[in-house]
Coordinates of C-alpha atoms in Angstrom, one line a residue:
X214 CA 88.0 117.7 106.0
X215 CA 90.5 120.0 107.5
X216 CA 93.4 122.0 105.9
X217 CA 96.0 120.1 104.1
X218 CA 99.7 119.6 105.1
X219 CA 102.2 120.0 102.6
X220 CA 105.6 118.4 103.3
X221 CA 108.5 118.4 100.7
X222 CA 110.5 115.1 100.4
X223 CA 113.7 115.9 98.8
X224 CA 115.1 113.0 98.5
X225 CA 114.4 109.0 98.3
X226 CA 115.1 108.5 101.7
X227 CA 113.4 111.3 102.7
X228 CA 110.0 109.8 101.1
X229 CA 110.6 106.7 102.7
X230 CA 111.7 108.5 106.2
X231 CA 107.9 110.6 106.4
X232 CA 106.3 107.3 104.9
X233 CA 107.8 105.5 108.7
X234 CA 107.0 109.0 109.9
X235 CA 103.2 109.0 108.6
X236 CA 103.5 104.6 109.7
X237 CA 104.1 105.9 113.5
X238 CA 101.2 107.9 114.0
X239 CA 98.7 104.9 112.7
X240 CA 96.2 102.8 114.5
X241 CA 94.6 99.4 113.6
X242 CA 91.6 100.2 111.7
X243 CA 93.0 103.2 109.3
X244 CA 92.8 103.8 105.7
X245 CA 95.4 105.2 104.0
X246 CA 95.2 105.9 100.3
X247 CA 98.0 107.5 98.2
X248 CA 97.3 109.1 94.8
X249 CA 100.0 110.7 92.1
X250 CA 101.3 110.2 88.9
X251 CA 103.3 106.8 87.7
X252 CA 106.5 107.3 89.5
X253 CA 105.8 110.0 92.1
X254 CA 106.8 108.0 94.6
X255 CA 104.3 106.1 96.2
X256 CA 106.0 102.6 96.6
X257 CA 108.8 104.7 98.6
X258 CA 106.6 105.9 100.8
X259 CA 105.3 102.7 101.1
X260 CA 108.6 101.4 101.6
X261 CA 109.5 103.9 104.3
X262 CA 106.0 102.9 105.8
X263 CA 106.6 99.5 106.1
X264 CA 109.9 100.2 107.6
X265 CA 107.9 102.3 110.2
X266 CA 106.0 99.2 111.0
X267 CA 108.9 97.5 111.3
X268 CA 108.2 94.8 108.7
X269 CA 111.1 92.9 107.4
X270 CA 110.2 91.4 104.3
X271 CA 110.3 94.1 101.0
X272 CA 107.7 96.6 100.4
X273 CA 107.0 96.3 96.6
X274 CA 104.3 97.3 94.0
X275 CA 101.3 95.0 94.4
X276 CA 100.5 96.1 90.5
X277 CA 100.2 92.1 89.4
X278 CA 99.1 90.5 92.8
X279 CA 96.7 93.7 93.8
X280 CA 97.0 93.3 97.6
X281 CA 100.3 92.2 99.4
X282 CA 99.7 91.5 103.3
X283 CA 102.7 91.9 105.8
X284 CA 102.9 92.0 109.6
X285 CA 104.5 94.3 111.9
X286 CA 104.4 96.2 114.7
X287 CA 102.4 99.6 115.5
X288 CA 104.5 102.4 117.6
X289 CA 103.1 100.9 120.9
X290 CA 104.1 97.6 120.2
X291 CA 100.6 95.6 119.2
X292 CA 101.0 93.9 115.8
X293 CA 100.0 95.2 112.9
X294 CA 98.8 94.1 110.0
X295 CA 99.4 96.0 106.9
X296 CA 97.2 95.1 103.8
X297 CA 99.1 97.1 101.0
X298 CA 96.7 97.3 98.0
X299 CA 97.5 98.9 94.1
X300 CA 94.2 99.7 92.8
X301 CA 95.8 100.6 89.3
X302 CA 94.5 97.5 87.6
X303 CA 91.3 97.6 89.0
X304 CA 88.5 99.2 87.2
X305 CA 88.6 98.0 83.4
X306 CA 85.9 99.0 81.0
X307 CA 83.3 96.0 81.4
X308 CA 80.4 97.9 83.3
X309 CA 76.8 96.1 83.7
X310 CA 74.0 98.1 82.4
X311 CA 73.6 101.3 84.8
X312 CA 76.9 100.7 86.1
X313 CA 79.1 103.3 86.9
X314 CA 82.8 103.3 87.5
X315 CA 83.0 103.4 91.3
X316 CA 80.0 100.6 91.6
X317 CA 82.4 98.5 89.4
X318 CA 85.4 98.9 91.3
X319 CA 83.7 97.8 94.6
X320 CA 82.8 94.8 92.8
X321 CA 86.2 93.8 91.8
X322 CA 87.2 95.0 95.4
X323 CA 84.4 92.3 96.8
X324 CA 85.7 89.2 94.5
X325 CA 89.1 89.7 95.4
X326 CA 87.5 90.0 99.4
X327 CA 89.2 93.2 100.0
X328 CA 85.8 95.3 100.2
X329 CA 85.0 94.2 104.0
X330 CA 88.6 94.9 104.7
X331 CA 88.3 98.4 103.5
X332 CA 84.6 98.9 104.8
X333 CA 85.8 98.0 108.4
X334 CA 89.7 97.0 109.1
X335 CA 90.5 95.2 111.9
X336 CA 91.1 96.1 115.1
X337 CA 95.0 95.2 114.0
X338 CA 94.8 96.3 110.4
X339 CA 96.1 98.7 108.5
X340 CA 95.0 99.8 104.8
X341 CA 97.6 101.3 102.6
X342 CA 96.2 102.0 99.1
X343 CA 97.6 102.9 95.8
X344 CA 95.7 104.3 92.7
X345 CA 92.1 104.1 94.7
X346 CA 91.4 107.3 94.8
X347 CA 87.7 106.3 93.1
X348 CA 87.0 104.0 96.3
X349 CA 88.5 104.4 99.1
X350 CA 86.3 107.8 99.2
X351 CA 83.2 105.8 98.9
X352 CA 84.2 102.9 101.6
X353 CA 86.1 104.5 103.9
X354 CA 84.7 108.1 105.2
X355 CA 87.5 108.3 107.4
X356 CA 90.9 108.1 105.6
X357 CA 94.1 110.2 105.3
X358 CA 94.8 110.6 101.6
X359 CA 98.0 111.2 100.7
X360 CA 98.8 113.2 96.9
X361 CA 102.2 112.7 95.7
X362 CA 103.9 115.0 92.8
X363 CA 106.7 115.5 91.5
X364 CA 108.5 118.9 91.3
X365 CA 109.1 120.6 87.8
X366 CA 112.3 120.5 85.4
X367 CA 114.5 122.7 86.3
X368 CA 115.4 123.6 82.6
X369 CA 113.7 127.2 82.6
X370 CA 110.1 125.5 81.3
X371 CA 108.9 124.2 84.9
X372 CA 106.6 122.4 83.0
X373 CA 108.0 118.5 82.5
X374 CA 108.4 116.6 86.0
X375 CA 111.9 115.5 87.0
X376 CA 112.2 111.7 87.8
X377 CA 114.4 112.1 90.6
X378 CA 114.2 115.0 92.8
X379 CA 111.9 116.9 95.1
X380 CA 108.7 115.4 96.0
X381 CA 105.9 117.5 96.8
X382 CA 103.4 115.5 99.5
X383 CA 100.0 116.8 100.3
X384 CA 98.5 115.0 103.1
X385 CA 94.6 115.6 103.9
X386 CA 93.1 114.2 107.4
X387 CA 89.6 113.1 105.9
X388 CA 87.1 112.3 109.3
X389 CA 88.4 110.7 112.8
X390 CA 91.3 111.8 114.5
X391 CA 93.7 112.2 112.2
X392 CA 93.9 116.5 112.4
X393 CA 95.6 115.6 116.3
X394 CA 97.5 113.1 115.3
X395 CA 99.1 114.8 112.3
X396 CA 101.0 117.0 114.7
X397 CA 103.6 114.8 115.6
X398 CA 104.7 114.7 111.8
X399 CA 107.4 116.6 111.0
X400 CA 106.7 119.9 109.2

């Protein structure tokens, strides 16, 4: 793992404009997983990424139906199929004996047929992941995890996050080729 890049996204558009930014620079076969608080910003980016992909239909929180699959188009023109998955209800508290917390995500990850998908995309696919910061490590070694934050109030504490606002985006190439291709990105 290299050194991360640290962008700042001032705006909403601006999330959603390095979200198509980050969208042009992907390949069939990567994993992307986004990580922050509730209301950072990662459907936005997600939006943004979509848009990059040039998918028409709406980019929206997969929190109820866990994976939402859309098809595009990659920078060169091949098609693209995005797989946009919110981990955030995966997990729960029901472990097996010996069980731990990772072991019980990939199993929900297999019954839902999603844990082939992230263990080897397809040639055409792309992985865009929300809230799976717990497995994506452990099926995909090479990734490009994304943190979102928010930047602090500006009332004199800087303590309590704003809802609107700066974001602060931390992107870490984790394994391939990702340091190279992160270049293009605007800084």
């Amino acid at each position: 793992m290299t050194t991360p890049l640290t962008i700042t996204a001032p705006t909403t558009e601006s999330m959603r404009e390095l979200g198509a930014a980050v969208a042009s620079i992907t390949t069939g076969g990567d994993v992307i997983l986004l990580s922050g608080p509730l209301g950072a910003g990662k459907t936005t980016f997600a939006q943004g990424f979509g848009r990059g992909l040039g998918i028409d239909g709406p980019i929206v929180s997969p929190t109820f139906t866990i994976a939402r699959e859309l098809d595009g188009r990659f920078a060169d023109g091949s098609p693209a199929h995005l797989i946009h998955v919110d981990a955030y209800r995966l997990g729960g508290t029901a472990y097996a004996p010996g069980q731990n917390s990772v072991d019980r995500l990939l199993d929900e990850l297999e019954s839902l047929g999603l844990d082939e998908e992230l263990d080897e995309p397809g040639e055409h696919t792309v992985i865009l992941m929300e809230w799976g910061e717990q497995m994506a490590a452990a099926l995909a070694p090479e990734r490009l995890e994304i943190h979102i934050s928010r930047s602090p109030a500006h009332d004199g504490s800087g303590v309590a996050p704003t809802s609107d606002g700066a974001r602060i985006v931390t992107i870490t190439p984790c394994g391939g080729d990702w340091d190279s291709r992160l270049t293009a990105l605007p800084r």
